[in-house]
Amino acid sequence: MNQMKSVVEDLYPSRVSQKPAILERRDPVVYPSAFGEHVQVSGELLASYEKNGYVSLKNFFSPAEVQDMRDELSKLWAENRDSERKEVIREPASREIRSIFAVHRDNQVFQRLSQHPRLLALVKQILGSDVYIHQSRINYKKGFSGKEFYWHSDFETWHVEDGMPRMRALSCSIALEDNYHYNGPLLLIPGSHKKFVACVGETPEDHYEQSLRKQEYGVPDQDSLQALVEQHGIDAAVGPAGTVTLFDCNIMHGSNGNITPHPRSNVFIVYNSVENRLKAPFSGQKPRPEYIATRD
Amino acid sequence: MNQMKSVVEDLYPSRVSQKPAILERRDPVVYPSAFGEHVQVSGELLASYEKNGYVSLKNFFSPAEVQDMRDELSKLWAENRDSERKEVIREPASREIRSIFAVHRDNQVFQRLSQHPRLLALVKQILGSDVYIHQSRINYKKGFSGKEFYWHSDFETWHVEDGMPRMRALSCSIALEDNYHYNGPLLLIPGSHKKFVACVGETPEDHYEQSLRKQEYGVPDQDSLQALVEQHGIDAAVGPAGTVTLFDCNIMHGSNGNITPHPRSNVFIVYNSVENRLKAPFSGQKPRPEYIATRD
């Protein structure tokens, strides 16, 4: 290998300019099959995923399977109540557990789940290769006071902070409770996965004009969001417990808060193609830890 | 009149105990007609209002009428940009205008709207008497960062803080923008208007058990909300601009935040029966000002 080949071109620069920009996606959404004919996955499902950037599969898991996962989640919650492990993320105000990371690595039940044959076949079909797990976690979003999660593309973060070179990864969210319109379900902008919103990287010169806007790294600007929503609308991933939602790494998504009594727990597994392993972060900074972004 | 008669019994005590309680409603929802036959209002609509505590009337106002109201709202916003009038309520952080109160009193367009014949006929039919306006305001809930509004019964506040003796009032909300499931629409617990959730009035003795719960005056407790939602579910008042939602003064309602680009402005008018004029506040404190609660 010569020196040139080891330099990875940044196809999706973000947080480097003072102005936001909407770039074209330069990668497929559904990759050419590496496994011959699509025996297990319908062409219709793949076409819908390609177009919208996500699919929602109701009753993918049975009530009994969901109950097993919920029991395991409760057990993990209890076991980690006083844990100081870095994988355990807590609410800032209450020290209640919000998420536990790397459950595919540390817990047998979720390890097995992450290798679920039907799920894995679907993921490999979409990404057109073998896959590995980039990140996993279980989330508990409680009722009455669940906080919103602002719009973002996961890929933007994984690219800039973790060094994921191409768009060849997807997230799998398994609903452990019923998701209604009113308890803060996952909101997606269908079709937004075909654009890349490059975020601003430093305080813009015309800061005074934007002082009312939230300014954090990796936050898409309001004009870009407005344009995407005007073109594509907004979908909500509602459905009963056991629903699986697969969504592209670059789809714009978020969720509103939740004042209802209905909590929303879910299992979240990110699969990345083995052809798309992490490089050095494009930010030039040091990579995030292994339990957030697998590098090994 | 003897001394006894001038004492108003408190049928709905709230904020007086350390324990929350669910009391029975002791007033009708739809009052006997004071105007002979129901010529203008269908019995079906009244039955639905009686049962659910609200009705949503799509396309009550035409797009042209809605546009007139929006223009007037924009005009009022511009006129009051630098106003120090107490009727103008601003966002704490940005000084942006959030609401303008008493628009039925101060603005010709909204004064006329509040006397809209078809609307007024419906309100008088439900409340079984002539009515007057207890409160009015226009609200601008902006997109991207609209905040949630936690569950509450308006009557609880109007009773305790304003001295409204009985449940014989209703709110009319006129949507000036399309209300979707995902931009923080009004959420209602249908049927909850037939119970009164008495709120806690001081820090409970078992405070340590509740320390994670929000403790403010007039906030219903989580157990009561949970029970109401388990029994009745949650409805969302979605619909196009021009939709009018009438809801009982005691129905439990709230709204989630709004991360979408879609703002939600509305006009809000509260009608009270002339038979139900305000007394001294049941809190024993001094009444709120006239622009929030009409006493004259």
Tab-separated table of N, CA and C in Angstrom, chain B residues 156-209:
chain	number	residue	atom	x	y	z
B	156	GLU	N	-59.448	24.133	38.051
B	156	GLU	CA	-58.747	24.083	39.339
B	156	GLU	C	-58.145	25.456	39.655
B	157	THR	N	-57.503	26.043	38.647
B	157	THR	CA	-56.902	27.368	38.839
B	157	THR	C	-57.966	28.455	38.965
B	158	TRP	N	-58.938	28.424	38.065
B	158	TRP	CA	-59.965	29.478	38.075
B	158	TRP	C	-60.771	29.463	39.380
B	159	HIS	N	-60.945	28.275	39.938
B	159	HIS	CA	-61.668	28.122	41.192
B	159	HIS	C	-60.834	28.652	42.357
B	160	VAL	N	-59.617	28.131	42.458
B	160	VAL	CA	-58.781	28.469	43.620
B	160	VAL	C	-58.299	29.916	43.550
B	161	GLU	N	-57.824	30.341	42.374
B	161	GLU	CA	-57.165	31.649	42.280
B	161	GLU	C	-58.108	32.777	41.872
B	162	ASP	N	-59.197	32.418	41.128
B	162	ASP	CA	-60.099	33.456	40.624
B	162	ASP	C	-61.468	33.456	41.308
B	163	GLY	N	-61.793	32.378	42.041
B	163	GLY	CA	-63.097	32.319	42.709
B	163	GLY	C	-64.250	31.935	41.811
B	164	MET	N	-63.985	31.150	40.756
B	164	MET	CA	-65.087	30.644	39.931
B	164	MET	C	-65.784	29.527	40.710
B	165	PRO	N	-67.074	29.720	41.056
B	165	PRO	CA	-67.668	28.768	42.006
B	165	PRO	C	-67.971	27.389	41.428
B	166	ARG	N	-68.564	27.316	40.238
B	166	ARG	CA	-69.024	26.032	39.708
B	166	ARG	C	-68.381	25.744	38.360
B	167	MET	N	-68.524	24.496	37.932
B	167	MET	CA	-68.045	24.113	36.597
B	167	MET	C	-69.125	24.455	35.578
B	168	ARG	N	-69.059	25.676	35.093
B	168	ARG	CA	-70.055	26.116	34.099
B	168	ARG	C	-69.384	27.114	33.147
B	169	ALA	N	-68.240	26.676	32.628
B	169	ALA	CA	-67.448	27.512	31.730
B	169	ALA	C	-66.782	26.584	30.724
B	170	LEU	N	-66.365	27.152	29.606
B	170	LEU	CA	-65.641	26.332	28.624
B	170	LEU	C	-64.656	27.195	27.852
B	171	SER	N	-63.685	26.519	27.278
B	171	SER	CA	-62.676	27.193	26.472
B	171	SER	C	-62.906	26.889	25.005
B	172	CYS	N	-62.608	27.893	24.188
B	172	CYS	CA	-62.713	27.757	22.751
B	172	CYS	C	-61.335	28.068	22.179
B	173	SER	N	-60.760	27.082	21.523
B	173	SER	CA	-59.441	27.272	20.923
B	173	SER	C	-59.576	27.235	19.401
B	174	ILE	N	-59.142	28.293	18.747
B	174	ILE	CA	-59.238	28.389	17.285
B	174	ILE	C	-57.834	28.226	16.707
B	175	ALA	N	-57.650	27.169	15.925
B	175	ALA	CA	-56.319	26.878	15.358
B	175	ALA	C	-56.056	27.782	14.167
B	176	LEU	N	-54.980	28.554	14.229
B	176	LEU	CA	-54.591	29.417	13.100
B	176	LEU	C	-53.544	28.750	12.219
B	177	GLU	N	-53.086	27.583	12.632
B	177	GLU	CA	-52.183	26.775	11.804
B	177	GLU	C	-52.666	25.342	11.852
B	178	ASP	N	-52.194	24.526	10.922
B	178	ASP	CA	-52.523	23.115	10.956
B	178	ASP	C	-51.920	22.484	12.213
B	179	ASN	N	-52.739	21.703	12.889
B	179	ASN	CA	-52.262	20.984	14.070
B	179	ASN	C	-52.058	19.522	13.703
B	180	TYR	N	-50.805	19.088	13.785
B	180	TYR	CA	-50.464	17.695	13.502
B	180	TYR	C	-50.207	16.983	14.829
B	181	HIS	N	-50.068	15.662	14.713
B	181	HIS	CA	-49.707	14.906	15.913
B	181	HIS	C	-48.341	15.324	16.443
B	182	TYR	N	-47.492	15.805	15.535
B	182	TYR	CA	-46.089	15.959	15.923
B	182	TYR	C	-45.683	17.390	16.255
B	183	ASN	N	-46.598	18.359	16.154
B	183	ASN	CA	-46.170	19.711	16.540
B	183	ASN	C	-46.834	20.189	17.830
B	184	GLY	N	-46.938	19.260	18.770
B	184	GLY	CA	-47.368	19.628	20.126
B	184	GLY	C	-48.833	20.022	20.218
B	185	PRO	N	-49.735	19.231	19.622
B	185	PRO	CA	-51.155	19.610	19.671
B	185	PRO	C	-51.709	19.488	21.088
B	186	LEU	N	-52.871	20.089	21.289
B	186	LEU	CA	-53.606	19.947	22.548
B	186	LEU	C	-53.912	18.466	22.786
B	187	LEU	N	-53.493	17.950	23.953
B	187	LEU	CA	-53.830	16.576	24.358
B	187	LEU	C	-54.895	16.647	25.443
B	188	LEU	N	-55.901	15.805	25.318
B	188	LEU	CA	-56.997	15.802	26.289
B	188	LEU	C	-57.233	14.381	26.797
B	189	ILE	N	-57.613	14.255	28.060
B	189	ILE	CA	-58.038	12.957	28.581
B	189	ILE	C	-59.562	12.965	28.541
B	190	PRO	N	-60.166	12.302	27.522
B	190	PRO	CA	-61.617	12.377	27.377
B	190	PRO	C	-62.300	11.727	28.580
B	191	GLY	N	-63.306	12.372	29.116
B	191	GLY	CA	-64.006	11.824	30.284
B	191	GLY	C	-63.446	12.315	31.609
B	192	SER	N	-62.241	12.874	31.588
B	192	SER	CA	-61.624	13.333	32.846
B	192	SER	C	-62.356	14.522	33.445
B	193	HIS	N	-63.201	15.192	32.646
B	193	HIS	CA	-63.931	16.366	33.143
B	193	HIS	C	-64.962	15.996	34.194
B	194	LYS	N	-65.263	14.696	34.347
B	194	LYS	CA	-66.266	14.282	35.339
B	194	LYS	C	-65.665	13.980	36.702
B	195	LYS	N	-64.349	14.121	36.802
B	195	LYS	CA	-63.668	13.983	38.089
B	195	LYS	C	-62.947	15.294	38.368
B	196	PHE	N	-62.741	15.586	39.632
B	196	PHE	CA	-61.949	16.760	39.989
B	196	PHE	C	-60.726	16.284	40.762
B	197	VAL	N	-59.565	16.563	40.227
B	197	VAL	CA	-58.338	16.162	40.912
B	197	VAL	C	-57.915	17.293	41.846
B	198	ALA	N	-58.122	17.071	43.134
B	198	ALA	CA	-57.698	18.045	44.139
B	198	ALA	C	-56.185	17.928	44.302
B	199	CYS	N	-55.508	19.047	44.135
B	199	CYS	CA	-54.039	19.035	44.148
B	199	CYS	C	-53.520	19.267	45.563
B	200	VAL	N	-52.286	18.849	45.791
B	200	VAL	CA	-51.700	19.049	47.113
B	200	VAL	C	-51.366	20.527	47.304
B	201	GLY	N	-51.452	20.963	48.556
B	201	GLY	CA	-51.299	22.387	48.819
B	201	GLY	C	-50.050	22.716	49.586
B	202	GLU	N	-49.417	21.702	50.117
B	202	GLU	CA	-48.178	21.958	50.831
B	202	GLU	C	-47.310	20.727	50.656
B	203	THR	N	-46.061	20.865	51.001
B	203	THR	CA	-45.136	19.744	50.845
B	203	THR	C	-45.633	18.563	51.680
B	204	PRO	N	-45.869	17.426	51.060
B	204	PRO	CA	-46.394	16.289	51.816
B	204	PRO	C	-45.378	15.788	52.840
B	205	GLU	N	-45.891	15.150	53.869
B	205	GLU	CA	-45.000	14.596	54.901
B	205	GLU	C	-44.052	13.555	54.321
B	206	ASP	N	-44.591	12.791	53.351
B	206	ASP	CA	-43.738	11.758	52.753
B	206	ASP	C	-43.002	12.330	51.533
B	207	HIS	N	-42.441	13.472	51.724
B	207	HIS	CA	-41.807	14.205	50.634
B	207	HIS	C	-40.698	13.391	49.969
B	208	TYR	N	-39.930	12.682	50.783
B	208	TYR	CA	-38.784	11.949	50.242
B	208	TYR	C	-39.208	10.967	49.152
B	209	GLU	N	-40.438	10.429	49.263
B	209	GLU	CA	-40.913	9.478	48.259
B	209	GLU	C	-41.227	10.150	46.926
